[in-house]
PDB file of C-alpha atoms and ligand atoms in Angstrom:
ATOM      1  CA  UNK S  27       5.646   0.011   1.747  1.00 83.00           C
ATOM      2  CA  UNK S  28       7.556   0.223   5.048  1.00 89.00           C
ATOM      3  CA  UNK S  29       9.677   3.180   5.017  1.00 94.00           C
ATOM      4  CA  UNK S  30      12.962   4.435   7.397  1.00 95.00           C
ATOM      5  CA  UNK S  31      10.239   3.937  10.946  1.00 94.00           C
ATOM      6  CA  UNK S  32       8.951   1.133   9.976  1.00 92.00           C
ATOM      7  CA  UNK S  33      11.947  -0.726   8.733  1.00 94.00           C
ATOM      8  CA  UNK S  34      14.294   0.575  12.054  1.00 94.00           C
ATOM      9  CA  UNK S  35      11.106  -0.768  14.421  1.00 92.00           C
ATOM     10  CA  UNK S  36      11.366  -4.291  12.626  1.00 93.00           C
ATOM     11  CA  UNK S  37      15.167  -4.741  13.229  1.00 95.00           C
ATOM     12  CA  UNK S  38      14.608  -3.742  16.546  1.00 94.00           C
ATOM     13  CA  UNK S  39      11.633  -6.521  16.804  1.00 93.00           C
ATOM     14  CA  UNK S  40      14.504  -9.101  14.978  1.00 96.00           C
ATOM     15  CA  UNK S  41      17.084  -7.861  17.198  1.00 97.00           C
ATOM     16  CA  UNK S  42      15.920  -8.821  20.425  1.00 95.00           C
ATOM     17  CA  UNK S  43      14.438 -12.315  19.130  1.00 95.00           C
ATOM     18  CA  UNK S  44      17.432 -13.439  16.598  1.00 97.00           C
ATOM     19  CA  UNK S  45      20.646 -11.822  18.125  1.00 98.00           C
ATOM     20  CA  UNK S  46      22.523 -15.147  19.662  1.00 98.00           C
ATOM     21  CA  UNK S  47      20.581 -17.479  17.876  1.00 97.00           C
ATOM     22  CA  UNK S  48      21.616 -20.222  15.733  1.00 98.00           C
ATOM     23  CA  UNK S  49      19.848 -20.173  12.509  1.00 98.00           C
ATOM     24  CA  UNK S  50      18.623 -23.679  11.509  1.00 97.00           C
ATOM     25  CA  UNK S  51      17.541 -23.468   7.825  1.00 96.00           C
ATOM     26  CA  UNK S  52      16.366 -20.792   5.009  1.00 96.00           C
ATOM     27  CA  UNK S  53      13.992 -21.789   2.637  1.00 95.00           C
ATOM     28  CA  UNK S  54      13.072 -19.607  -0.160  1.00 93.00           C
ATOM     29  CA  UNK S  55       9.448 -20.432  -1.504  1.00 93.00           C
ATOM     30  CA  UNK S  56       9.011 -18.188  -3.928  1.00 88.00           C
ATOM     31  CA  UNK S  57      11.359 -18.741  -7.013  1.00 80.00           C
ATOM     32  CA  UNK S  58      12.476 -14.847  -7.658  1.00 87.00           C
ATOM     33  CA  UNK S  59      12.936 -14.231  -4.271  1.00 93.00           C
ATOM     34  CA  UNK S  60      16.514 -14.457  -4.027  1.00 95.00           C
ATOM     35  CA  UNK S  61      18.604 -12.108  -6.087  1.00 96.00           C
ATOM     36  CA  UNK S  62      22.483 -13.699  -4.998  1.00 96.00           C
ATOM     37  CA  UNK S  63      23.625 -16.939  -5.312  1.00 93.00           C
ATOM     38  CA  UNK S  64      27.201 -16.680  -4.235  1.00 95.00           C
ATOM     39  CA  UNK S  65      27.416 -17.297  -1.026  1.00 97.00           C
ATOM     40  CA  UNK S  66      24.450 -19.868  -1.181  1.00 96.00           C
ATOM     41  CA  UNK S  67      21.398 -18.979   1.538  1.00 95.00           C
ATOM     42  CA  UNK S  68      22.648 -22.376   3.054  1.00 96.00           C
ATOM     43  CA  UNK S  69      26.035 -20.848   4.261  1.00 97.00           C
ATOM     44  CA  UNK S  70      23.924 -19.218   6.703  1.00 98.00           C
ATOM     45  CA  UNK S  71      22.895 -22.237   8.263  1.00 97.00           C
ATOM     46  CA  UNK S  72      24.357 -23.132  11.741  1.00 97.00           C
ATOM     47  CA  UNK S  73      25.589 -19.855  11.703  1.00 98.00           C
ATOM     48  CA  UNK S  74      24.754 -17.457  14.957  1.00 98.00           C
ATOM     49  CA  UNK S  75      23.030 -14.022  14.592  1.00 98.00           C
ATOM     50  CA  UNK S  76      25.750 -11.586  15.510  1.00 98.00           C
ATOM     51  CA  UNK S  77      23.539  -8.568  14.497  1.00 98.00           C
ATOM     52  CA  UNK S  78      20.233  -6.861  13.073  1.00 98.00           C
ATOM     53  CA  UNK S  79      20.827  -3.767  11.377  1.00 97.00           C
ATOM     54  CA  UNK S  80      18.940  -1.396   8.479  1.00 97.00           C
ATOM     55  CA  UNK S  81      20.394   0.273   5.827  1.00 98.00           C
ATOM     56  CA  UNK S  82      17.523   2.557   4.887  1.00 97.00           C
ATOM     57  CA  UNK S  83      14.960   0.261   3.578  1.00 97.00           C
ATOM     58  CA  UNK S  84      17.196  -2.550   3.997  1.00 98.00           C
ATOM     59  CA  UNK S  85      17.498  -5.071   6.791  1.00 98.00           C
ATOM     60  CA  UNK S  86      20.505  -7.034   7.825  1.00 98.00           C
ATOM     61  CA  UNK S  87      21.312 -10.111   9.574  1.00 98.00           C
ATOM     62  CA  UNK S  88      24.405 -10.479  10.400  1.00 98.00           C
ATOM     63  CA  UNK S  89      26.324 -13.336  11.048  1.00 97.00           C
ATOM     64  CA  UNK S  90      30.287 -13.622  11.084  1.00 91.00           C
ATOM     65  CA  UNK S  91      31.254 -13.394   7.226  1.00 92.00           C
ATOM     66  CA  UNK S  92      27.456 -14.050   5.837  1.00 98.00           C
ATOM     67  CA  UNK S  93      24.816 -11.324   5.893  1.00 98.00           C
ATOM     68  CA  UNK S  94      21.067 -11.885   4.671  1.00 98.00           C
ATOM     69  CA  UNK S  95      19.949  -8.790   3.497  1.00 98.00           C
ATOM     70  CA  UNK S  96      16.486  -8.134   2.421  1.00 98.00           C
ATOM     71  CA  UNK S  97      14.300  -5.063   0.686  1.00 96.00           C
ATOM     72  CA  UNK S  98      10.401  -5.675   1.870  1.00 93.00           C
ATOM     73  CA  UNK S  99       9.205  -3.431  -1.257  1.00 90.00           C
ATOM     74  CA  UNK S 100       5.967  -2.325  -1.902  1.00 86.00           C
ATOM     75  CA  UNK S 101       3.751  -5.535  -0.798  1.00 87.00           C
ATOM     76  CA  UNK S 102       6.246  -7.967   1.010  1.00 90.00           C
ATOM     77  CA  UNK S 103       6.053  -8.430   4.644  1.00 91.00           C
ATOM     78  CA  UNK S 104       7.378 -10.014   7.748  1.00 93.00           C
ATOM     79  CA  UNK S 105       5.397 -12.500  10.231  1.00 93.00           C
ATOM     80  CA  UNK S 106       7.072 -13.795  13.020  1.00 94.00           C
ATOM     81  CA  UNK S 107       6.586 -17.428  14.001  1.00 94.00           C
ATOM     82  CA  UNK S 108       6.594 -19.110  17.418  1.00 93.00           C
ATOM     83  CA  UNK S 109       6.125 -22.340  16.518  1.00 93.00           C
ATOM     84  CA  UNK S 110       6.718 -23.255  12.711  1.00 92.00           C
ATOM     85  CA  UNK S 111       5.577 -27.046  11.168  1.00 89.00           C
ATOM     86  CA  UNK S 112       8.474 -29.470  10.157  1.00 87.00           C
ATOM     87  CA  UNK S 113       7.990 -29.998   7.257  1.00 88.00           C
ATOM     88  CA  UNK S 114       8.886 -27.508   4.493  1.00 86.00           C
ATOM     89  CA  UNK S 115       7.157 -25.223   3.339  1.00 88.00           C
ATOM     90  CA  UNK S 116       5.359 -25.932  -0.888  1.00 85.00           C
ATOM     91  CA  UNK S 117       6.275 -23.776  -3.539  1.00 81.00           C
ATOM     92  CA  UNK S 118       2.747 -22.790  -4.460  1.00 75.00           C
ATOM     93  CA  UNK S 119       0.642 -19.674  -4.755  1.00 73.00           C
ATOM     94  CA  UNK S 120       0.041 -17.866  -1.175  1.00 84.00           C
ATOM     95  CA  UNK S 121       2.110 -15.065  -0.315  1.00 91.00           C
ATOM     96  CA  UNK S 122       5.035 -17.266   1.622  1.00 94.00           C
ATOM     97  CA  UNK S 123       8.144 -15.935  -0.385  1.00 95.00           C
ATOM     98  CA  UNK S 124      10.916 -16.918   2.156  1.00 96.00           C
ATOM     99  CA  UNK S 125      11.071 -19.284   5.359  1.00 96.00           C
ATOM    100  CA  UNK S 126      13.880 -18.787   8.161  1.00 97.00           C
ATOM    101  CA  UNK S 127      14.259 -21.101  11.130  1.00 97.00           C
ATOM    102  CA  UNK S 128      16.130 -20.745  13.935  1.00 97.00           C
ATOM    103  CA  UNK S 129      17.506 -23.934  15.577  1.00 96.00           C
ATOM    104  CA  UNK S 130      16.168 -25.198  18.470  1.00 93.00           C
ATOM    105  CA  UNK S 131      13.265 -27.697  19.570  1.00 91.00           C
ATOM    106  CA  UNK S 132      10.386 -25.325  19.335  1.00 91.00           C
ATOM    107  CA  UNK S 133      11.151 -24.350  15.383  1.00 93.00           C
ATOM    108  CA  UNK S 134      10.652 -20.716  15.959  1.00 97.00           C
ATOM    109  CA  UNK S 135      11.484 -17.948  13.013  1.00 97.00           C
ATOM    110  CA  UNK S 136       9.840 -15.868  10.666  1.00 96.00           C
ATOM    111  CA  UNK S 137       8.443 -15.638   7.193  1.00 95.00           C
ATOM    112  CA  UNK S 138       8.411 -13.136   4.317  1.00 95.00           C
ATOM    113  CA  UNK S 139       5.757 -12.861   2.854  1.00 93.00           C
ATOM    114  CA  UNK S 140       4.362 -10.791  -0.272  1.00 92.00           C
ATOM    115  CA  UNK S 141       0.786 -10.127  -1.351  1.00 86.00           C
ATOM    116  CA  UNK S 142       0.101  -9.077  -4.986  1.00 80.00           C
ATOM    117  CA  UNK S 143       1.421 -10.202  -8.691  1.00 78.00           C
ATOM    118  CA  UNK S 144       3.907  -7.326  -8.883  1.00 78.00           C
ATOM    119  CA  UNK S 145       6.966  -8.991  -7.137  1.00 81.00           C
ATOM    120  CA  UNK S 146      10.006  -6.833  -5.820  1.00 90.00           C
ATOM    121  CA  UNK S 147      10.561  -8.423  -2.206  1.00 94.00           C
ATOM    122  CA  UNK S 148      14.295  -9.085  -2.616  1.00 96.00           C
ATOM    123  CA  UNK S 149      16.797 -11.167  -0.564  1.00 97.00           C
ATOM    124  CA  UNK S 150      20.741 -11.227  -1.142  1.00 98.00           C
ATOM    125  CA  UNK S 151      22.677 -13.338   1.040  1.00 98.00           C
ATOM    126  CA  UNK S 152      26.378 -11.597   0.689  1.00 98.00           C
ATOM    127  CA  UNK S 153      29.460 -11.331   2.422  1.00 98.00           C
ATOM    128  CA  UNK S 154      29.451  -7.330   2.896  1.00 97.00           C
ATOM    129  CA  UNK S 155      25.425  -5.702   3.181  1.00 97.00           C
ATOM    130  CA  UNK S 156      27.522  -3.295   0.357  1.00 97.00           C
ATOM    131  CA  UNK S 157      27.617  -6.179  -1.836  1.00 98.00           C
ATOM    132  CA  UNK S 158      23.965  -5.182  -1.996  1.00 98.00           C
ATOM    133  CA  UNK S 159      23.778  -3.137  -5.280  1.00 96.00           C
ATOM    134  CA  UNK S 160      21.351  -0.826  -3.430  1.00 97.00           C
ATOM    135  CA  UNK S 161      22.796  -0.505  -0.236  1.00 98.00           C
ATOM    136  CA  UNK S 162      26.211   0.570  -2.119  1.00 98.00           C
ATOM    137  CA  UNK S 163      23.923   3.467  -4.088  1.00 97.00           C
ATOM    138  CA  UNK S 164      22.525   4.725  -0.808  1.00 98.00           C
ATOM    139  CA  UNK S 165      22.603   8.180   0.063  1.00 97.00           C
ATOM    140  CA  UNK S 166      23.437   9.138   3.796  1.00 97.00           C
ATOM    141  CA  UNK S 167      20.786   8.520   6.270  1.00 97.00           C
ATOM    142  CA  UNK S 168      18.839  10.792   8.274  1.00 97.00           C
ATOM    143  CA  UNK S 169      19.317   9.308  11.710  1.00 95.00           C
ATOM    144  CA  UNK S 170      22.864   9.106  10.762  1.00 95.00           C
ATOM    145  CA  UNK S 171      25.002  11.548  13.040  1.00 94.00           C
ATOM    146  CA  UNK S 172      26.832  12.930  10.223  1.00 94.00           C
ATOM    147  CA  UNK S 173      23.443  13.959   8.513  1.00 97.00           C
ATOM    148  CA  UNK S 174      23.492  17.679   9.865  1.00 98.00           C
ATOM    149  CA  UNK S 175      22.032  20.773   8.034  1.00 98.00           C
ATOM    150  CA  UNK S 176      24.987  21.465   6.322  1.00 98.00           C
ATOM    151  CA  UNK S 177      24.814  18.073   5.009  1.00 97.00           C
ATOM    152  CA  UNK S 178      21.392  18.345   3.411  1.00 98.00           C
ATOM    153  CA  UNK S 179      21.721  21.929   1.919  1.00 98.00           C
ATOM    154  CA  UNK S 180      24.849  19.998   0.043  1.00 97.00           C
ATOM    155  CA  UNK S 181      22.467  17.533  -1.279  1.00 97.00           C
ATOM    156  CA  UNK S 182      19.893  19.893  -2.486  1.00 97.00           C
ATOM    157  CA  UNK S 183      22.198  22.593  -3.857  1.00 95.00           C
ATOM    158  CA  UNK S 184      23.029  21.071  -7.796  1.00 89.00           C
ATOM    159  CA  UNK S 185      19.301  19.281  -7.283  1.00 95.00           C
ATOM    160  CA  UNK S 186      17.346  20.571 -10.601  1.00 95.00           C
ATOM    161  CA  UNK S 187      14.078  18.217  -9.042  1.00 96.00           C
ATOM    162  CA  UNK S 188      11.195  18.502  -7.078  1.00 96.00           C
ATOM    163  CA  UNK S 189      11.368  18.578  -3.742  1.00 98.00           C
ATOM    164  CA  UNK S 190       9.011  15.769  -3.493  1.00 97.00           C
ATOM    165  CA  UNK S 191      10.919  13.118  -5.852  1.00 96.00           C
ATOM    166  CA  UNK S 192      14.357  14.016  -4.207  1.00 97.00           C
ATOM    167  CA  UNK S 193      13.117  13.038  -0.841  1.00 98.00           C
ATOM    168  CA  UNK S 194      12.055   9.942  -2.236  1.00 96.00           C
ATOM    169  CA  UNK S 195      15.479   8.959  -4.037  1.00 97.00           C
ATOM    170  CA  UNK S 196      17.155   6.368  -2.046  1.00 97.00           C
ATOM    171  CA  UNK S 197      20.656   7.656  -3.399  1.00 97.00           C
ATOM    172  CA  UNK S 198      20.155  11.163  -1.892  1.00 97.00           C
ATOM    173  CA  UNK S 199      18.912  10.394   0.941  1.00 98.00           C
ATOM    174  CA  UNK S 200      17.905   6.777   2.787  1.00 98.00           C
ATOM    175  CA  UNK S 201      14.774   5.751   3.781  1.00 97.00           C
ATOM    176  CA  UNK S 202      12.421   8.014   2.927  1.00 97.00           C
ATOM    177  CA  UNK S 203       9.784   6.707   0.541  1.00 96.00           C
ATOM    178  CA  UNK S 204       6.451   8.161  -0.802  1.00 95.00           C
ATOM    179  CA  UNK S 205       4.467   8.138   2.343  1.00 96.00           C
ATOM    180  CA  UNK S 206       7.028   9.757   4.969  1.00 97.00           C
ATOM    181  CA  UNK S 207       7.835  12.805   1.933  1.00 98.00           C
ATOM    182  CA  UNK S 208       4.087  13.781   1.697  1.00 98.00           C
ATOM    183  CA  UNK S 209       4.430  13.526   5.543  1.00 98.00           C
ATOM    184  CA  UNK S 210       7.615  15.415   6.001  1.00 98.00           C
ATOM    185  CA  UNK S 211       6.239  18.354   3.183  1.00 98.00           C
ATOM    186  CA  UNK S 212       3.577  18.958   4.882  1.00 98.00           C
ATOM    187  CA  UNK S 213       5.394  19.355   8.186  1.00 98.00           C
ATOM    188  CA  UNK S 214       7.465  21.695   6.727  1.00 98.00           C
ATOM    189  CA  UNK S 215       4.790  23.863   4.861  1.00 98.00           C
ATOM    190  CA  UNK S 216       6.148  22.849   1.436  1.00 98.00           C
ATOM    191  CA  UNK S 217       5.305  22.416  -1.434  1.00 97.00           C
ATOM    192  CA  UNK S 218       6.119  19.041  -3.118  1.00 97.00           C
ATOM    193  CA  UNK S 219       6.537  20.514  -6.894  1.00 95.00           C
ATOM    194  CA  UNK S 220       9.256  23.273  -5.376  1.00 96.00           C
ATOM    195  CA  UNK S 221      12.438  22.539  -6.911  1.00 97.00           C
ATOM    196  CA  UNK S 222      15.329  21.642  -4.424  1.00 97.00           C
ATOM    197  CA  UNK S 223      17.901  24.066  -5.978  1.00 96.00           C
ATOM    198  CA  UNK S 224      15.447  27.015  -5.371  1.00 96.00           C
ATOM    199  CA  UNK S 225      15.012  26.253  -1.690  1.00 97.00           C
ATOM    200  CA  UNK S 226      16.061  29.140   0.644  1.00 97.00           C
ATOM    201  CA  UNK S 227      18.405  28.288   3.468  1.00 97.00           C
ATOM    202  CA  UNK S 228      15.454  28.625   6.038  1.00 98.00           C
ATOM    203  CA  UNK S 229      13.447  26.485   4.330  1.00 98.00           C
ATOM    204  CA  UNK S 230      16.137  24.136   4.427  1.00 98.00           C
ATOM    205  CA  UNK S 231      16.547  24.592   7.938  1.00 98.00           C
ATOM    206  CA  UNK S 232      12.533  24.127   8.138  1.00 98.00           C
ATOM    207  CA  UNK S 233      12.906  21.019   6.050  1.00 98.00           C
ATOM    208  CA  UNK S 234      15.716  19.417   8.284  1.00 98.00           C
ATOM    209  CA  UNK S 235      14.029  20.336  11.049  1.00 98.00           C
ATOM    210  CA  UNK S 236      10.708  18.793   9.924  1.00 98.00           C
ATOM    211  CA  UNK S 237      12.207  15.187   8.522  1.00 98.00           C
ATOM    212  CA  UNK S 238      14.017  14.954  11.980  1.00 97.00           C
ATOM    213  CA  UNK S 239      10.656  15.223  13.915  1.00 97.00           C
ATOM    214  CA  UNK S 240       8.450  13.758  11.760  1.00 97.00           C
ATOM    215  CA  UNK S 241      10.702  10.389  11.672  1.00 96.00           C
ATOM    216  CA  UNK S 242      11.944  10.220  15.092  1.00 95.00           C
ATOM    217  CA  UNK S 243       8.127  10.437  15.857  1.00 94.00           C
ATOM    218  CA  UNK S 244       7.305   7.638  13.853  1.00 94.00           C
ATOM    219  CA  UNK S 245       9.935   5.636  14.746  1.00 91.00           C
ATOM    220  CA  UNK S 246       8.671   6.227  18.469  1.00 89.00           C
ATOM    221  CA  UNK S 247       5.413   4.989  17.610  1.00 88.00           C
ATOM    222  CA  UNK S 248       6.196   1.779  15.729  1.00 84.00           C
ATOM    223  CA  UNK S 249       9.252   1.213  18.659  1.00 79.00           C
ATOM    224  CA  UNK S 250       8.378  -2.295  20.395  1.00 73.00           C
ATOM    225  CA  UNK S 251       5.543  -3.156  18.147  1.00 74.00           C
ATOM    226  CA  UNK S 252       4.651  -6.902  17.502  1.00 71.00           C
ATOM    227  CA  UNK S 253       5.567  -7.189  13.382  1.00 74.00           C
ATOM    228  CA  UNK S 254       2.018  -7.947  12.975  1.00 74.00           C
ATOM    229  CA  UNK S 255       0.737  -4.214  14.380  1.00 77.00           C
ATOM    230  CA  UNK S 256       3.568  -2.053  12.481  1.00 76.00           C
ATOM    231  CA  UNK S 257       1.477  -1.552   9.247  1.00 76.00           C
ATOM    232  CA  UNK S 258      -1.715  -0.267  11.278  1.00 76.00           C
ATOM    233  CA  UNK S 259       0.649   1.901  13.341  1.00 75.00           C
ATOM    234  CA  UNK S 260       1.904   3.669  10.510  1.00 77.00           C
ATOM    235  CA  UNK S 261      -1.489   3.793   8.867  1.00 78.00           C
ATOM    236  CA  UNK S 262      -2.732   5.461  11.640  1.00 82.00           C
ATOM    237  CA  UNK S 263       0.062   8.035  12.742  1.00 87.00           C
ATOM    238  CA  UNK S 264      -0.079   9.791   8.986  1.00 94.00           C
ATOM    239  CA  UNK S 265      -1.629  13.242   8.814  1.00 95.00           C
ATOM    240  CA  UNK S 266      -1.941  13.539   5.273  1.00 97.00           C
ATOM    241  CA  UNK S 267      -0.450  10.603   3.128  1.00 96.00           C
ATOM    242  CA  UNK S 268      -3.368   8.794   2.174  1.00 94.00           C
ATOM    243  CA  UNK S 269      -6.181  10.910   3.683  1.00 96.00           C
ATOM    244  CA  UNK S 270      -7.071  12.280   0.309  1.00 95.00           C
ATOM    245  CA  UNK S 271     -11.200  14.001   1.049  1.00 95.00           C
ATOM    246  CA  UNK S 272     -10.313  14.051   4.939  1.00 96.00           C
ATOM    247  CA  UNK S 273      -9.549  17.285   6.889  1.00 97.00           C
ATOM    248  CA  UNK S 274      -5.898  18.460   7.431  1.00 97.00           C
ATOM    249  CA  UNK S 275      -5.528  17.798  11.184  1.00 97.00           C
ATOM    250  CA  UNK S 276      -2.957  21.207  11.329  1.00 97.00           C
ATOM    251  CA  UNK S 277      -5.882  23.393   9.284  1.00 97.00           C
ATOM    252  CA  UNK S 278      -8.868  21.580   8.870  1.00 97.00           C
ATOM    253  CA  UNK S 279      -8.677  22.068   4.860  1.00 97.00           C
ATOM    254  CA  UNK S 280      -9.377  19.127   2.922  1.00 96.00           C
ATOM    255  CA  UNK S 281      -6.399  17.359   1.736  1.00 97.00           C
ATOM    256  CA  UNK S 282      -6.053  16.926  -1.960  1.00 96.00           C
ATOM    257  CA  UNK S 283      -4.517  14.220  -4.213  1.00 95.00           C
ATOM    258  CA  UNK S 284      -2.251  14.275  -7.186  1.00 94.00           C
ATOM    259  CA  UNK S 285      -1.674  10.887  -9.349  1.00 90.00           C
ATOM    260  CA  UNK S 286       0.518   9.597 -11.019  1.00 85.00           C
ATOM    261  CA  UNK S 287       0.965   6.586 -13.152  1.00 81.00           C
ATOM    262  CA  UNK S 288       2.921   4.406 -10.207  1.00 82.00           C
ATOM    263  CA  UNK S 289       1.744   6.484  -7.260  1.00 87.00           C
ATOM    264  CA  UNK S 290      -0.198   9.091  -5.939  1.00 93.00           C
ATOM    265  CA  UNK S 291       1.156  12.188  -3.262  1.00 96.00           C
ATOM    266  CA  UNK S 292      -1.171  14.001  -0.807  1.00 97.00           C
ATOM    267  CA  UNK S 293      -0.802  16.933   0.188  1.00 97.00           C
ATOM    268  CA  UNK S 294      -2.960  20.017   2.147  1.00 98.00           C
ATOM    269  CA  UNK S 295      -3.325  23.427   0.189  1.00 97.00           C
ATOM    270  CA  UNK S 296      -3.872  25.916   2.604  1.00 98.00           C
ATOM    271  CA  UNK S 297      -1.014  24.568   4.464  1.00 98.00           C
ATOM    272  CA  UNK S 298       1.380  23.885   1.582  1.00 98.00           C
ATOM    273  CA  UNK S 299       0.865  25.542  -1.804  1.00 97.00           C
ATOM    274  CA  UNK S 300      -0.996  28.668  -0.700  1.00 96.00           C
ATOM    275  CA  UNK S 301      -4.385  27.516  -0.917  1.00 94.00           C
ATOM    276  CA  UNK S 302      -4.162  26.672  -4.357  1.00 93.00           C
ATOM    277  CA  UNK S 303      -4.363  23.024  -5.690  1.00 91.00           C
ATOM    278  CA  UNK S 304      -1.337  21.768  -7.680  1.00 91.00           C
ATOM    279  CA  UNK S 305      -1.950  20.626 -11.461  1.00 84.00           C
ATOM    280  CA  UNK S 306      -2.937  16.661 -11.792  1.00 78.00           C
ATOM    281  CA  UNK S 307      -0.961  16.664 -14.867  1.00 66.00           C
ATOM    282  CA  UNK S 308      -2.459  13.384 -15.702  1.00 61.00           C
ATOM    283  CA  UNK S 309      -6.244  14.420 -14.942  1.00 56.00           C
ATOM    284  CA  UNK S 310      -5.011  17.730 -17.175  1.00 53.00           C
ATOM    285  CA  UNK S 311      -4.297  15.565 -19.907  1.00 52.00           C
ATOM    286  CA  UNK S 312      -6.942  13.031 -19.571  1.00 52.00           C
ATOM    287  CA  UNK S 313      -9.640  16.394 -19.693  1.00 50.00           C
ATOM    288  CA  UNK S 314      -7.879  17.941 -23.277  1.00 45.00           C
TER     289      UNK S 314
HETATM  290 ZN1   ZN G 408      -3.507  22.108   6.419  1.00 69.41          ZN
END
């Protein structure tokens, strides 16, 4: 799933090719696509891009008064197209959830796309991105100015949860999703079953620090990639979220795996829980 990088890297990408344009037509494919129906997706039509924004995992084109908003989730994806066909695109079965075209002779634009029978790709076209049920609920985001130390010990103080799931809830914090926690954790030297409230303020300090590097990083990485190349880039700049049996690049200890019925964290002992590997509760319970 694209996460905070990813996601800021792709409005970039949209920025530079839809800001100015005129958008021609949007055609959603896929029937649960769309999540809004007032305003209709055709009010954006012959509308010009004013904007491309995120809003954590969201992305938002703006025009004056209509926004498209969309949520990639775990399988959906963008492709950008130089030169699309005429005619519109079938309802059918391939992964084409969502068509835009911006006007002009040479029918350029881009598609969503989504791979997989679980569906959560999500499009809203509103008049305000917090019309957005889940853009209202957001937390404050980390590349936000106001998102300072003091800021995040706030957040964690009351917090009776793991680290690990905190990180991950959109309405603490924005952006972060399963891959850039294990990431950020392990930065940090923490371990992802320590409960927020129990953190010290240097860890704090250590955490902050860590989820500032660790996503400005990524974002560098993925900055002024093609849409096509952001999911390899990502892939490859991890150092421990999915590298399960590989060597911790900071240690060299083997990084180990706990599952879970949705998803799965990664994490390196020595560097994180003291050498000692956390409880699988699920493998615990599968072995009584
Ligand atoms: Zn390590």
């Amino acid at each position: 799933m694209p996460e905070l990088p990813e996601v800021e890297a792709l409005a970039g990408f949209l920025a530079e090719r839809l800001t100015g344009r005129a958008i021609a037509r949007v055609l959603p494919v896929a029937v649960s696509v769309l999540k809004t129906y007032d305003p209709p997706l055709t009010a954006l039509e012959g509308r010009t891009v004013t904007s491309v924004t995120r809003h954590g995992k969201f992305l938002d084109i703006g025009t004056s008064g209509v926004h498209m908003v969309f949520h990639l989730a775990r399988a959906g994806w963008l492709r950008w197209q130089e030169k699309l066909p005429p005619e519109p695109p079938r309802p059918g079965r391939g992964p084409l959830a969502l068509r835009l075209v911006l006007d002009g002779p040479e029918r350029t634009g881009f598609d969503l796309t989504e791979a997989g029978t679980r569906k959560g790709l999500a499009v809203y076209c509103v008049r305000e991105p917090s019309d957005v049920p889940g853009i209202a609920r957001l937390g404050p985001d980390p590349f936000d100015e106001a998102f300072t130390l003091e800021v995040l010990a706030g957040l964690l103080a009351d917090e009776r949860r793991q680290i690990k799931g905190v990180l991950r809830d959109q309405s603490v914090i924005a952006g972060i999703g399963n891959a850039y926690s294990d990431e950020v954790l392990h930065a940090a030297r923490m371990s992802p079953y320590k409960l927020a409230a129990r953190l010290t303020g240097d860890e704090i300090s250590v955490l902050y620090e860590a989820m500032g590097s660790v996503l400005r990083d990524a974002v560098e990485r993925s900055r002024g990639q093609a849409a096509g190349t952001l999911k390899a880039e990502k892939k490859s700049g991890l150092r421990v979220h999915g590298r399960a049996g590989q060597p911790c690049p900071v240690c060299g200890d083997t990084i180990r795996e706990v599952s879970f019925s949705e998803s799965s964290l990664q994490y390196c002992p020595t560097c994180q829980t003291g050498g000692k590997p956390l409880a699988d509760r699920r493998l615990s319970r599968l072995l009584k």
